Coordinates of C-alpha atoms in Angstrom, one line a residue:
X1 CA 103.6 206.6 147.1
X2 CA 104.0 207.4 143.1
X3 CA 105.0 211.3 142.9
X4 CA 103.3 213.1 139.9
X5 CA 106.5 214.6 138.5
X6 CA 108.3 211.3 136.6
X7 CA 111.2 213.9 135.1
X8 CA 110.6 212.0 131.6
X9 CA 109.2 215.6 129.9
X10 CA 111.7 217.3 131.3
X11 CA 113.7 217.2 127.7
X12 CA 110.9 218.8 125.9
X13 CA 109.3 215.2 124.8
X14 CA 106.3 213.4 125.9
X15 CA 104.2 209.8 125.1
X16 CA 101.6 209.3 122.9
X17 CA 99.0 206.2 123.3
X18 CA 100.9 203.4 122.6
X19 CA 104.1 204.8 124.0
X20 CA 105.8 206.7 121.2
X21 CA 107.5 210.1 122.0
X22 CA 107.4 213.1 120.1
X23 CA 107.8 216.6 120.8
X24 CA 105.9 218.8 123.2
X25 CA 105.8 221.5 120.5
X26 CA 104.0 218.9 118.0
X27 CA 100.3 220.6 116.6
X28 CA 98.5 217.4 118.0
X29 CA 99.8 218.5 121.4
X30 CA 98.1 222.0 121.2
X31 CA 94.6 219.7 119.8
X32 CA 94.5 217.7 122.9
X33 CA 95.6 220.3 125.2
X34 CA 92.4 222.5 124.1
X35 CA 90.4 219.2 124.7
X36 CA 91.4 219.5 128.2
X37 CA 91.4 222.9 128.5
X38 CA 87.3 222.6 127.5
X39 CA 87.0 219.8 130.7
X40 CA 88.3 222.6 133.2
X41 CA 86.1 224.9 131.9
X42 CA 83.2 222.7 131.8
X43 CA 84.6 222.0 135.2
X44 CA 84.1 225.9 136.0
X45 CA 80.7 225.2 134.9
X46 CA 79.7 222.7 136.9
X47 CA 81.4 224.5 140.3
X48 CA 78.2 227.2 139.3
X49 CA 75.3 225.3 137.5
X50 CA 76.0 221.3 138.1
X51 CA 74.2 219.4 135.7
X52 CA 74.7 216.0 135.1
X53 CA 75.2 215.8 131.6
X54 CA 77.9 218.0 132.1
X55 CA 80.0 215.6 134.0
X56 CA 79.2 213.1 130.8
X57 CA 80.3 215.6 128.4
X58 CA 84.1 215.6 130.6
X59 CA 84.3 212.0 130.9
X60 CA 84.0 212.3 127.0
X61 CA 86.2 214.7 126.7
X62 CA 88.6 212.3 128.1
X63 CA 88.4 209.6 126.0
X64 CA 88.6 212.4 123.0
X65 CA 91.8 213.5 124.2
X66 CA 93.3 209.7 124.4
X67 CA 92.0 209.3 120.7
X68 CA 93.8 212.8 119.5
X69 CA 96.8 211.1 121.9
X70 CA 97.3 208.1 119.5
X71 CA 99.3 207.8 116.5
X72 CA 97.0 206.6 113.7
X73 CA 98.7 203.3 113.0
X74 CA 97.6 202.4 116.8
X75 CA 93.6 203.8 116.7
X76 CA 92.5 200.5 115.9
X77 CA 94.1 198.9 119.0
X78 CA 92.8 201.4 121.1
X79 CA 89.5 202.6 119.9
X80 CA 88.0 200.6 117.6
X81 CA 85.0 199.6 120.3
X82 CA 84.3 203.7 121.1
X83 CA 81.1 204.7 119.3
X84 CA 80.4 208.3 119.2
X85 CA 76.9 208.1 117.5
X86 CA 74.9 207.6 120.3
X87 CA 76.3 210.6 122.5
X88 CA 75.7 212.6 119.2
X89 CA 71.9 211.4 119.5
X90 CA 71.9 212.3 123.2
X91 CA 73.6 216.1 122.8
X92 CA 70.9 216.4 120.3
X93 CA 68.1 215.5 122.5
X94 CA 70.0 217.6 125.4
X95 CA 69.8 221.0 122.4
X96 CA 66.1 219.7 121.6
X97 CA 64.5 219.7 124.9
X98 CA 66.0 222.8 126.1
X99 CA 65.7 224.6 122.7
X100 CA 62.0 223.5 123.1
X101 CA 61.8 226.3 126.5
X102 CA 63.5 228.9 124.6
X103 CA 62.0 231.7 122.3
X104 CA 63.4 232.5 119.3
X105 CA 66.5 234.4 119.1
X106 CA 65.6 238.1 117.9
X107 CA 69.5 239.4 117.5
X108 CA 73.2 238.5 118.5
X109 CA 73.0 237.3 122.1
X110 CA 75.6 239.4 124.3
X111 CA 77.6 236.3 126.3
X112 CA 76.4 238.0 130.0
X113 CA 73.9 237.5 133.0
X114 CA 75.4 235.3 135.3
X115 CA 78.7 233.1 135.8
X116 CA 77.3 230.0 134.7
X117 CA 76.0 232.1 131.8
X118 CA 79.3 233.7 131.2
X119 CA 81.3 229.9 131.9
X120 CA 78.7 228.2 129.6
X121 CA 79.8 230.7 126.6
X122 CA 83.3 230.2 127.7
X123 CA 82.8 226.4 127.2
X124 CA 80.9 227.2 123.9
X125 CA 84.3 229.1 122.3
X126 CA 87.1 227.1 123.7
X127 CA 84.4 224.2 122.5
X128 CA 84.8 225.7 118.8
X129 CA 88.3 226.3 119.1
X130 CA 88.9 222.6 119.8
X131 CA 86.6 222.0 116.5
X132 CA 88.8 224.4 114.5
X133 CA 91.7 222.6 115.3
X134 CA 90.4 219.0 114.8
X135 CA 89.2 220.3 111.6
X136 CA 92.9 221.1 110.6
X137 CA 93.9 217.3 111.5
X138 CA 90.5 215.8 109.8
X139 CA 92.6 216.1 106.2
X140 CA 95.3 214.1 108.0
X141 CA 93.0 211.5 110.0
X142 CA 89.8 210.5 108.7
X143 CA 89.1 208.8 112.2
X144 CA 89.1 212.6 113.4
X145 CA 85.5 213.5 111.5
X146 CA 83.3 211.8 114.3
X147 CA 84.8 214.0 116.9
X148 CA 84.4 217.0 114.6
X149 CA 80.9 216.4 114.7
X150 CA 80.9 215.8 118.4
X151 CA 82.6 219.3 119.0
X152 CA 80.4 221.0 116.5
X153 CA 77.4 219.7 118.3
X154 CA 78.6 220.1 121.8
X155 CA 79.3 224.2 120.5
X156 CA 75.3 224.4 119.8
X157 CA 75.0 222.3 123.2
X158 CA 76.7 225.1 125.2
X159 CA 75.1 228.1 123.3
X160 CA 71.4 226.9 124.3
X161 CA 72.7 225.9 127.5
X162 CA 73.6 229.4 128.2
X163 CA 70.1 230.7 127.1
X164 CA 68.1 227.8 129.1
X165 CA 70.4 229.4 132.2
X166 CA 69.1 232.6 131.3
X167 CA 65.1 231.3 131.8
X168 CA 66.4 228.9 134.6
X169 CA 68.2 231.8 136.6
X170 CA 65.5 234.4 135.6
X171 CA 68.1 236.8 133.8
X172 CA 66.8 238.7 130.9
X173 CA 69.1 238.2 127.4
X174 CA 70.8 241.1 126.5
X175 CA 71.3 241.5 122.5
X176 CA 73.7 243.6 120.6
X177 CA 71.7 246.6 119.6
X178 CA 72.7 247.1 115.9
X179 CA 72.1 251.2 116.2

């Protein structure tokens, strides 16, 4: 039986893709660490509302974090048959058809109602802090800006998917009452 601890990060290093080490306090670590962090929340998520697009988004999520996990000079060996384009199309059409149930937003939605509300705005924050940090490593890696759009898009995903569990669950919104 293979034990989980191999002892090799022990020294404060760790492998990329490919099998080059660098250090665990390295900015790309902290990138693809908040990619993961996102799949256990979306996990969270699921636990409460489970949705099968959901458990897409994570296995997505996964090959995102092996592409932040690979030195540049190795993203062609890797990668280079991963198209993102078409899940873009399809988180659209996800935003789209629930967006279509929804009524207009009248003021700042308060992120409350439920726990798969509350989870689904987690998701939505920890989604754009992984989008803030790609967006630092875009000006270093042009093969980055795809997964910049997908995080941008998967932010808007989460947002209306909190407001479609609203009119799922029966919950009345609650907005921030500006006096």
């Amino acid at each position: 039986m293979s034990k989980i601890y191999t002892k090799t990060g022990d020294s404060g290093a760790t492998s990329l893709v490919g099998g080059s080490k660098i250090h665990k306090s390295e900015a790309i670590l902290d990138v693809y660490g908040t990619c993961d962090e996102l799949n256990a929340h979306i996990g969270a998520l699921i636990a409460e509302e489970n949705m099968p697009f959901l458990t897409e988004i994570q296995g997505k999520l996964f090959i995102m974090g092996g592409i932040l996990a690979t030195p540049t000079a190795k993203y062609e060996q890797y990668w280079k048959e991963i198209s993102w384009e078409s899940f873009l199309t399809k988180i659209e059409k996800e935003i789209d058809e629930m967006d279509a149930t929804l009524s207009p937003l009248s003021s700042f939605l308060l992120p409350q109602g439920s726990r798969a509300i509350a989870q689904a705005h987690i998701c939505r924050t920890v989604c754009r802090k992984l989008e803030r940090k790609i967006s630092h490593f875009c000006t270093h890696n042009e093969s980055f800006l795809m997964l910049l759009q997908i995080t941008n898009r998967l932010a808007d995903y989460f947002f209306i998917l909190a407001r479609f569990l609203h009119k799922k669950s029966g919950v009345r919104e609650k907005y921030l009452k500006m006096r």
